[in-house]
Short mmCIF file of N, CA and C in Angstrom, two decimals:
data_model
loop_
_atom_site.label_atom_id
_atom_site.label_comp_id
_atom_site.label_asym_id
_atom_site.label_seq_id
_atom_site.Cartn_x
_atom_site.Cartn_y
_atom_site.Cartn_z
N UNK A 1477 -48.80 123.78 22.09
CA UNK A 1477 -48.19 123.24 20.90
C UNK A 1477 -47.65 124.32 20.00
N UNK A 1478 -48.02 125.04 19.90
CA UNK A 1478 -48.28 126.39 18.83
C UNK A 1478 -46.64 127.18 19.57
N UNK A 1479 -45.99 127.03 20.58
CA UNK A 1479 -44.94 127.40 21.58
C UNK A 1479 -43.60 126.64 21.11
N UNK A 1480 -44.15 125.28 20.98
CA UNK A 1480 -42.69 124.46 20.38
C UNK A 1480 -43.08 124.53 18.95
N UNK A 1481 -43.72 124.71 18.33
CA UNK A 1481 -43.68 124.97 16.32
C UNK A 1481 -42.83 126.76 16.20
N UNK A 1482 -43.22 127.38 17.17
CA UNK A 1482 -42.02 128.90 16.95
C UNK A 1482 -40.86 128.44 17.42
N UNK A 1483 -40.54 127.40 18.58
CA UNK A 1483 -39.32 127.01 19.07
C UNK A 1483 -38.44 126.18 18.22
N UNK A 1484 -39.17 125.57 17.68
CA UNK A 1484 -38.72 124.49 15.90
C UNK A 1484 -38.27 125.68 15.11
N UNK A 1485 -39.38 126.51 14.44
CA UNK A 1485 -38.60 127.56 13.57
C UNK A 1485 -37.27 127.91 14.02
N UNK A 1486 -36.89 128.99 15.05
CA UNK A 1486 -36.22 129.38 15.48
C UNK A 1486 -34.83 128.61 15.57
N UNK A 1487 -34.92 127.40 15.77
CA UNK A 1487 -33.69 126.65 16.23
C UNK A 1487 -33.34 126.55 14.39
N UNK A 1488 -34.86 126.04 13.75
CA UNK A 1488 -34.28 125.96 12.43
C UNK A 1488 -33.26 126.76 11.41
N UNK A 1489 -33.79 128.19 11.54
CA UNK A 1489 -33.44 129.12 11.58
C UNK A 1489 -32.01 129.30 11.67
N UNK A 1490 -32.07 129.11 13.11
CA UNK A 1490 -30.65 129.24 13.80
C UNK A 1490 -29.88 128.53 12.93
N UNK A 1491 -29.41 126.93 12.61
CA UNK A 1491 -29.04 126.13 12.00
C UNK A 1491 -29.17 126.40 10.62
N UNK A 1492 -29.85 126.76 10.13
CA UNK A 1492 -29.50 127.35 8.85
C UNK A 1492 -28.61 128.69 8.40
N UNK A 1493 -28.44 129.31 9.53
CA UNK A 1493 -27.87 130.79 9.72
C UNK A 1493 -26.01 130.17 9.79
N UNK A 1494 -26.67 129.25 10.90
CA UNK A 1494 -24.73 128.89 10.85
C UNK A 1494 -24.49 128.15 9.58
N UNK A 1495 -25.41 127.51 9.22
CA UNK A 1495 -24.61 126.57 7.78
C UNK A 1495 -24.33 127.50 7.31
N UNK A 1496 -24.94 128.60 6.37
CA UNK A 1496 -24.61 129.17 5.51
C UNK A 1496 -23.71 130.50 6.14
N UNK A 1497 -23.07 130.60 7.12
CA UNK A 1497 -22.10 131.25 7.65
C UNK A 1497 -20.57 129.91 7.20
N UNK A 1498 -20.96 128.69 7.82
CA UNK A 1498 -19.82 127.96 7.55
C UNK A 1498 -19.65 127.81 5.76
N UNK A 1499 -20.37 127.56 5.31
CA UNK A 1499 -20.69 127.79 3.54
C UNK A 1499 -19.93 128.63 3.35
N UNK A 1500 -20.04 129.99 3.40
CA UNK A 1500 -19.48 131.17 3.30
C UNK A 1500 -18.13 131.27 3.52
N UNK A 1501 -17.86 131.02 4.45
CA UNK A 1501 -16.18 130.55 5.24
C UNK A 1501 -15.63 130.34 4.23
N UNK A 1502 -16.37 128.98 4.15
CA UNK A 1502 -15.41 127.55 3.49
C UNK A 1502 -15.33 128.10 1.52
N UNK A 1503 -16.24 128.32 0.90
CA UNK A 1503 -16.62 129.24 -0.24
C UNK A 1503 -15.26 130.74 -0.41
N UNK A 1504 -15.19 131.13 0.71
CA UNK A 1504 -14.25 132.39 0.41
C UNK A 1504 -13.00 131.72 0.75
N UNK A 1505 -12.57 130.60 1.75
CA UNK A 1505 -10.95 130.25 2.00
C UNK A 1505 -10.75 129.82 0.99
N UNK A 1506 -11.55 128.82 0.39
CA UNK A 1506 -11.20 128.44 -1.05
C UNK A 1506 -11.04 129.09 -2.08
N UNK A 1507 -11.60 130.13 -2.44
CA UNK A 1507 -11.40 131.28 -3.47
C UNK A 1507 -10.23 131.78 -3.44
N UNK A 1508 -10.24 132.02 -2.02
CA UNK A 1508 -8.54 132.64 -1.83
C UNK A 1508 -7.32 131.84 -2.45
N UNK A 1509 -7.66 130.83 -1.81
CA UNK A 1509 -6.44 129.92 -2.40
C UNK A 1509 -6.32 129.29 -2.92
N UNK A 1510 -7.63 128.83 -4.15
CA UNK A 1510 -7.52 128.67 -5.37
C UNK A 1510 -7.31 129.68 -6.04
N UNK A 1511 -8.02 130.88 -5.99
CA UNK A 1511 -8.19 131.49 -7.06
C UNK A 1511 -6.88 132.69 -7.35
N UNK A 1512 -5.51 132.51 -6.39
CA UNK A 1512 -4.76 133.12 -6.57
C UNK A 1512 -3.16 132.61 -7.15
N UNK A 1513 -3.15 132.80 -8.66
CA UNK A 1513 -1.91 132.06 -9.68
C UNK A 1513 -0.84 132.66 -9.17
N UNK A 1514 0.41 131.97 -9.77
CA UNK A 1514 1.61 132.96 -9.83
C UNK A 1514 1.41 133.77 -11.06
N UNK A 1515 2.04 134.99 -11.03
CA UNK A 1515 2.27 135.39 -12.18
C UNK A 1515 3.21 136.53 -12.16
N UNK A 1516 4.33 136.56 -13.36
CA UNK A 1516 5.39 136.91 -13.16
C UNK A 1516 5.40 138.03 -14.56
N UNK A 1517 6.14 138.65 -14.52
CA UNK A 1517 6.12 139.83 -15.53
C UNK A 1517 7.43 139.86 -15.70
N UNK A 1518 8.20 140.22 -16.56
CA UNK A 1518 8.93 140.40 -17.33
C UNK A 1518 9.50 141.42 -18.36
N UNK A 1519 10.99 142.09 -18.01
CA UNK A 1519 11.26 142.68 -19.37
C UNK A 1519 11.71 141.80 -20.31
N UNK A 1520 10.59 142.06 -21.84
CA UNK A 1520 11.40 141.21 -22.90
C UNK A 1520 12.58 142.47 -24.11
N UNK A 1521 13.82 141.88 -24.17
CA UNK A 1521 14.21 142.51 -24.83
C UNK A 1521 14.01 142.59 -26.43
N UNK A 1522 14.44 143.62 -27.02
CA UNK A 1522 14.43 143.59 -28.14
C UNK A 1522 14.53 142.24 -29.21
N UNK A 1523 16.21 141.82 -28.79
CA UNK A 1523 16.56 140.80 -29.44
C UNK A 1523 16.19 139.53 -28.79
N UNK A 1524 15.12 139.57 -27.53
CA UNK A 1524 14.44 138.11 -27.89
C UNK A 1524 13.19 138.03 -28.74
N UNK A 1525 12.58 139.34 -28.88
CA UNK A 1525 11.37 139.56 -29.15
C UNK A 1525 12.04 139.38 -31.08
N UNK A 1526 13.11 140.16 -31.66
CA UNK A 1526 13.18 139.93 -32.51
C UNK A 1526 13.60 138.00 -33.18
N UNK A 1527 14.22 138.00 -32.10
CA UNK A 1527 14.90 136.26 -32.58
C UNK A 1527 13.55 135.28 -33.01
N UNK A 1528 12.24 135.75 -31.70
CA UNK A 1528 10.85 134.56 -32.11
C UNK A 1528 10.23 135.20 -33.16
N UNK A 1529 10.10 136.60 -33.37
CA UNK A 1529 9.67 136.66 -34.62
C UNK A 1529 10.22 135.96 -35.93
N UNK A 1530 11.21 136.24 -36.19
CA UNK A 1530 12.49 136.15 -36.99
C UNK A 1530 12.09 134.38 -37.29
N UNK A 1531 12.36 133.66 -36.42
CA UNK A 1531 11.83 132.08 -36.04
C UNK A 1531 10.63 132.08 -36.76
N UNK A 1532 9.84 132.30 -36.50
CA UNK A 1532 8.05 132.71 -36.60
C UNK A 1532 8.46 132.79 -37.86
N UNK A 1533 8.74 133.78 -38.81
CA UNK A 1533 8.77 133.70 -40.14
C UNK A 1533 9.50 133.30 -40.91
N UNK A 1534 10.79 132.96 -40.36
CA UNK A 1534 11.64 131.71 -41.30
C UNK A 1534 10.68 130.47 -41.69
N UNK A 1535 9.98 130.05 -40.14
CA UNK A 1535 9.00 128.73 -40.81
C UNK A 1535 7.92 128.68 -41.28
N UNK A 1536 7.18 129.80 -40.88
CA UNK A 1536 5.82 130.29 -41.99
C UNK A 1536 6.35 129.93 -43.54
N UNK A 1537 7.62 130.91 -43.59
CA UNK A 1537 8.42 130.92 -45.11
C UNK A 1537 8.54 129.73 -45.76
N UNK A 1538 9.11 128.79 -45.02
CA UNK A 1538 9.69 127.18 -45.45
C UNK A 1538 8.21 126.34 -45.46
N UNK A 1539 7.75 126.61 -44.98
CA UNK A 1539 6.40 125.66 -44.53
C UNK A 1539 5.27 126.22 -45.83
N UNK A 1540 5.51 127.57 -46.33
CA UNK A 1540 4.61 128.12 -47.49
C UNK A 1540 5.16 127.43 -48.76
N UNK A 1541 6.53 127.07 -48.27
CA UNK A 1541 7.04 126.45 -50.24
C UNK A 1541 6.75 125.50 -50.34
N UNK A 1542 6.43 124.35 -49.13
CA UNK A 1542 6.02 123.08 -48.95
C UNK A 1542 4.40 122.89 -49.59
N UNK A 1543 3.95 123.93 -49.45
CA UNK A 1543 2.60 123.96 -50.19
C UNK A 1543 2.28 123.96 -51.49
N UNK A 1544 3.25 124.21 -51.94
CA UNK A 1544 3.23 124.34 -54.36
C UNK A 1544 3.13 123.14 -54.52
N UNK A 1545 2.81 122.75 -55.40
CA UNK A 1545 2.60 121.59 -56.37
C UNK A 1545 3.73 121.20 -56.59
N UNK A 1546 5.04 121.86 -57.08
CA UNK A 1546 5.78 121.21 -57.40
C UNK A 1546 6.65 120.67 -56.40
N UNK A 1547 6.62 121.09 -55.17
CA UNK A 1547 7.03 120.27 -53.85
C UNK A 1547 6.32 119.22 -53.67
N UNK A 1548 5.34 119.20 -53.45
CA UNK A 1548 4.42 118.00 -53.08
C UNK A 1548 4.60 116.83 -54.01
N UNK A 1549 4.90 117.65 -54.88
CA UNK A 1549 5.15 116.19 -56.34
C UNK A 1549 6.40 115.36 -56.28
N UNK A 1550 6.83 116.08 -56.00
CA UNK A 1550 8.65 116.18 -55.73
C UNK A 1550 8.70 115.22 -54.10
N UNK A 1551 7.91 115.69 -53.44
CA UNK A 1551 8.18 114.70 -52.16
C UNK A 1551 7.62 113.53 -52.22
N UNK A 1552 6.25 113.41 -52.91
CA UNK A 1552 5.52 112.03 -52.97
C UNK A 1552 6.49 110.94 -54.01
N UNK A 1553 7.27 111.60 -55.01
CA UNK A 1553 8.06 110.63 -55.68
C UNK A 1553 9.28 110.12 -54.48
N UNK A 1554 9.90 110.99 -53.83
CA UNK A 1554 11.06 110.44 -52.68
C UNK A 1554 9.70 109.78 -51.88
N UNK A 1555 8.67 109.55 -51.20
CA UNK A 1555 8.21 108.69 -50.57
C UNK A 1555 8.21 109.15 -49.16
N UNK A 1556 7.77 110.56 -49.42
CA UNK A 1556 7.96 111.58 -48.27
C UNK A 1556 6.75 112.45 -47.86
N UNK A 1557 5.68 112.27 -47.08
CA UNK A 1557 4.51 112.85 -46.83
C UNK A 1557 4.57 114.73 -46.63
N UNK A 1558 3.65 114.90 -47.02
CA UNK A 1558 3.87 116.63 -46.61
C UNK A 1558 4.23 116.96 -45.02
N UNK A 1559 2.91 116.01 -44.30
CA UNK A 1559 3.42 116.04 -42.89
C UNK A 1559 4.19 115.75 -42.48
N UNK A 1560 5.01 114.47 -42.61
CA UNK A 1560 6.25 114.23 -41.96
C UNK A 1560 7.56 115.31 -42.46
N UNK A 1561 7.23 116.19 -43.48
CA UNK A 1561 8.06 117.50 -43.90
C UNK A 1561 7.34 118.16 -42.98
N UNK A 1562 6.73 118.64 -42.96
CA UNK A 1562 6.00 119.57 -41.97
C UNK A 1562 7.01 119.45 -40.49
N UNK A 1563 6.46 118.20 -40.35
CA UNK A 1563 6.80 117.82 -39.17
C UNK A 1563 9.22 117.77 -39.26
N UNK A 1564 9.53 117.68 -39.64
CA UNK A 1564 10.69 117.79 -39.97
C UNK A 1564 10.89 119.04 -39.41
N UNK A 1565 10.16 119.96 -40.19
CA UNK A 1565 10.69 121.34 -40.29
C UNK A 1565 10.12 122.16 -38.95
N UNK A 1566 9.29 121.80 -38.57
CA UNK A 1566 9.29 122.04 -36.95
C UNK A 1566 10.10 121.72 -35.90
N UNK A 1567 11.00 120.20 -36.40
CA UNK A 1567 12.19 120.18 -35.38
C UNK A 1567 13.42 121.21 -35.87
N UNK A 1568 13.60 121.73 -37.02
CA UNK A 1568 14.43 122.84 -37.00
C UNK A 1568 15.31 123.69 -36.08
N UNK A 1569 16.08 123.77 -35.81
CA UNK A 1569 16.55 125.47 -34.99
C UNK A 1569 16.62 126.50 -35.80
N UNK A 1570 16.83 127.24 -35.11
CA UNK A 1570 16.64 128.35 -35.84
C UNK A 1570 17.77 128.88 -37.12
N UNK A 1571 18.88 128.60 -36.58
CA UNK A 1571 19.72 128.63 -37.65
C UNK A 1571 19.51 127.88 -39.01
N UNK A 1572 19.09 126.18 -38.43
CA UNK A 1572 18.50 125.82 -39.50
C UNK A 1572 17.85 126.18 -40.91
N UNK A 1573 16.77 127.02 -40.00
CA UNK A 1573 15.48 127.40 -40.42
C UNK A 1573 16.23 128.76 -41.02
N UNK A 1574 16.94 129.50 -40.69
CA UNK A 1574 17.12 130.47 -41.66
C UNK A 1574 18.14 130.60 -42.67
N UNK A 1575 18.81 129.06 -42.43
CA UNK A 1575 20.09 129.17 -43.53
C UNK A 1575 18.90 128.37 -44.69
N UNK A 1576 17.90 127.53 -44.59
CA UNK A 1576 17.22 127.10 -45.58
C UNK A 1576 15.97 128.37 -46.23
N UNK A 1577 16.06 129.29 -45.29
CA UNK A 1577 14.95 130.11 -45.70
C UNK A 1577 15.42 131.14 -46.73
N UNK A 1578 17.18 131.54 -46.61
CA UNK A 1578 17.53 132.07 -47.42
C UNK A 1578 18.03 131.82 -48.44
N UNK A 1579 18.76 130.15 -48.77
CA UNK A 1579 18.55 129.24 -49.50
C UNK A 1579 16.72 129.16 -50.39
N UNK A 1580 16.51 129.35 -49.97
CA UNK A 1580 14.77 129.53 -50.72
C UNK A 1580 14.58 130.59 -51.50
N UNK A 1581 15.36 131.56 -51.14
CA UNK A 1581 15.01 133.20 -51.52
C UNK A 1581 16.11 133.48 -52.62
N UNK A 1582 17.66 132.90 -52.40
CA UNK A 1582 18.51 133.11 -53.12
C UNK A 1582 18.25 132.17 -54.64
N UNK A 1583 17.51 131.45 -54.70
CA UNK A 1583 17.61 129.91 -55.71
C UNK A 1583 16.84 131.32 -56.56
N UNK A 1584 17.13 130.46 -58.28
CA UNK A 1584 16.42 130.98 -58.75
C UNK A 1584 15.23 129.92 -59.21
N UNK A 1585 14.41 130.61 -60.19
CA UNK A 1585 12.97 130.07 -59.97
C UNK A 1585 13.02 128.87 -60.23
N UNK A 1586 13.73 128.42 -61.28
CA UNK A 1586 13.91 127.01 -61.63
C UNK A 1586 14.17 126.37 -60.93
N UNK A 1587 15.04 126.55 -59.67
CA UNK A 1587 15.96 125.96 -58.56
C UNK A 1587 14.89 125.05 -57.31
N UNK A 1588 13.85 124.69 -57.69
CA UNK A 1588 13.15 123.68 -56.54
C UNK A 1588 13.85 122.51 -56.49
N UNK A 1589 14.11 121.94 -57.42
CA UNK A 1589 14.77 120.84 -56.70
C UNK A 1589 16.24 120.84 -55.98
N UNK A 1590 16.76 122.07 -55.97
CA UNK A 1590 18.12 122.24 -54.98
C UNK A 1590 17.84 122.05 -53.95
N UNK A 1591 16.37 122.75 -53.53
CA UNK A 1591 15.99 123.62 -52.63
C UNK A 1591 15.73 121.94 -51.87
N UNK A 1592 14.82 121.34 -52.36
CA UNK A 1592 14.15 119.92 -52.27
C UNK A 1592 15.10 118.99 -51.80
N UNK A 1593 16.09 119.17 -52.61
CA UNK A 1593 17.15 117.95 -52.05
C UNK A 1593 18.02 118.33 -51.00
N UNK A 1594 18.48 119.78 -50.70
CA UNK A 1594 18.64 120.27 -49.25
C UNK A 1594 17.35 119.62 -47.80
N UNK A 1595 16.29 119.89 -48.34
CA UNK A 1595 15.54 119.55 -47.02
C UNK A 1595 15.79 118.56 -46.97
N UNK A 1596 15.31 117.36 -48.11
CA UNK A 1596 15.58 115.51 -47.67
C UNK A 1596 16.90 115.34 -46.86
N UNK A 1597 17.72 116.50 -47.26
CA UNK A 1597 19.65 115.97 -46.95
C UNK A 1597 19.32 116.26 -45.22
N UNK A 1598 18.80 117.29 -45.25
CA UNK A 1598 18.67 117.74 -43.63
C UNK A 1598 17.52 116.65 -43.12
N UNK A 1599 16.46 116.48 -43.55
CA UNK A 1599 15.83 115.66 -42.67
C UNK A 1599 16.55 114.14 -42.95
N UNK A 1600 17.61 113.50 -43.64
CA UNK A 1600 18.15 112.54 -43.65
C UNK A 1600 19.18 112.85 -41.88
N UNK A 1601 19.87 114.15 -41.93
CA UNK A 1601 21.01 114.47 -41.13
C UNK A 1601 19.92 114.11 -39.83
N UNK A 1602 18.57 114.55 -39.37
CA UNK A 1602 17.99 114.59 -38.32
C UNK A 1602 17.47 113.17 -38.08
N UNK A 1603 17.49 112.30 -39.40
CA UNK A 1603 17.54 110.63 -38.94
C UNK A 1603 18.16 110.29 -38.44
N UNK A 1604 19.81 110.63 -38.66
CA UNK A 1604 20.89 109.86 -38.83
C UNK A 1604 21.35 110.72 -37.01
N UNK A 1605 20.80 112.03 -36.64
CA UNK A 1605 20.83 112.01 -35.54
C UNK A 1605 19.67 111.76 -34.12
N UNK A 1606 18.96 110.95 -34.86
CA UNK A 1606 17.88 110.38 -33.91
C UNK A 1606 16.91 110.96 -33.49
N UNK A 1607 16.73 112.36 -34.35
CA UNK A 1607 15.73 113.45 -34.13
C UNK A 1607 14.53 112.69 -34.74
N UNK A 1608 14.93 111.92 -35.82
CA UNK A 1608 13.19 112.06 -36.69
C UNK A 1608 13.39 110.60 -37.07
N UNK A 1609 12.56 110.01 -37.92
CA UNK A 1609 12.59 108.78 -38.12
C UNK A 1609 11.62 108.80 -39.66
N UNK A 1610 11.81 109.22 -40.71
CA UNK A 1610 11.32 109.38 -42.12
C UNK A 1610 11.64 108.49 -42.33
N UNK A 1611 12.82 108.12 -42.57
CA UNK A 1611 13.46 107.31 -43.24
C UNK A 1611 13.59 106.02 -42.92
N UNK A 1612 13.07 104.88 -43.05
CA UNK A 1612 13.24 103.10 -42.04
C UNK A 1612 14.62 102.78 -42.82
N UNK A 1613 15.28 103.47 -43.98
CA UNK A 1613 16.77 102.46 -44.14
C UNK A 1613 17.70 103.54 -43.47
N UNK A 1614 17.42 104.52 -42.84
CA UNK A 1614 18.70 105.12 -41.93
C UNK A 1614 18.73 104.88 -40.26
N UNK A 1615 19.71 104.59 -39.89
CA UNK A 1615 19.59 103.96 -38.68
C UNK A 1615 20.67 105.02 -37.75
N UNK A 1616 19.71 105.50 -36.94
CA UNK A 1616 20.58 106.43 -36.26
C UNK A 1616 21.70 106.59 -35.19
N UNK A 1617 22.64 107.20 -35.43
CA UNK A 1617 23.61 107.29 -34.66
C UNK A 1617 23.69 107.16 -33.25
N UNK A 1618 24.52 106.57 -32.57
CA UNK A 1618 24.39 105.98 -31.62
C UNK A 1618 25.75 106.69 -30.63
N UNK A 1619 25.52 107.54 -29.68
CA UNK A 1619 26.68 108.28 -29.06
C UNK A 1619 26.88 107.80 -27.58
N UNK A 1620 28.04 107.06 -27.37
CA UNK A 1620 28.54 106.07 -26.45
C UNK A 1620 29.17 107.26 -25.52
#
């Protein structure tokens, strides 16, 4: 008896030696070919690197004046949430965003509500082209 209990080990053994050989296999093919992304590198030039900055702080800029009191006051009387300005001014381009940013800089101090009734005019223009929807009495343009 004591002849087939070492012959049991042994086979056991054995069978455990190959699982964890097939384990192993199957554990590393998968690593391989999960665990390998694309990844691509790139020269960035100057002037793209400057254009997203440039972007980057036109709307930091516009998005900081939205924060005064006297904007917020100024928008809650038009019936205009900070976020849905927020949100406005994130659909921006960039030109957008920097012809209003320097419009911001050129006004003088008194000048918020120029500044104020430029954004409504533009986020009216982004109703009226089906970008945004602020407004429920502007109904947007329709290009056949």
């Amino acid at each position: 008896m004591l002849v087939f209990a070492v012959a049991d080990s042994v086979i056991n053994y054995k069978d455990i030696e190959m699982q964890n050989k097939l384990i192993t296999a199957a554990l590393l093919a998968s690593s391989l070919t999960l665990g390998l992304g694309q990844v691509s590198a790139g020269v960035v030039s100057s002037e793209q690197m400057l254009a997203s900055q440039q972007h980057h702080y036109n709307k930091q800029q516009v998005l900081s004046f939205l924060d005064t009191a006297e904007v917020q006051q100024k928008l809650v009387q038009l019936g205009v949430s900070q976020e849905e300005a927020a949100q406005r001014i994130g659909n921006m381009t960039d030109a957008e965003l920097a012809a209003l940013n320097n419009q911001l800089h050129e006004m003088p101090a008194g000048g918020v509500v120029d500044t104020i009734v430029t954004v409504l005019v533009v986020i009216a223009v982004l109703d009226l082209l089906g970008v945004t929807d602020v407004y429920p009495f502007i109904r947007p343009i329709r290009f056949q």
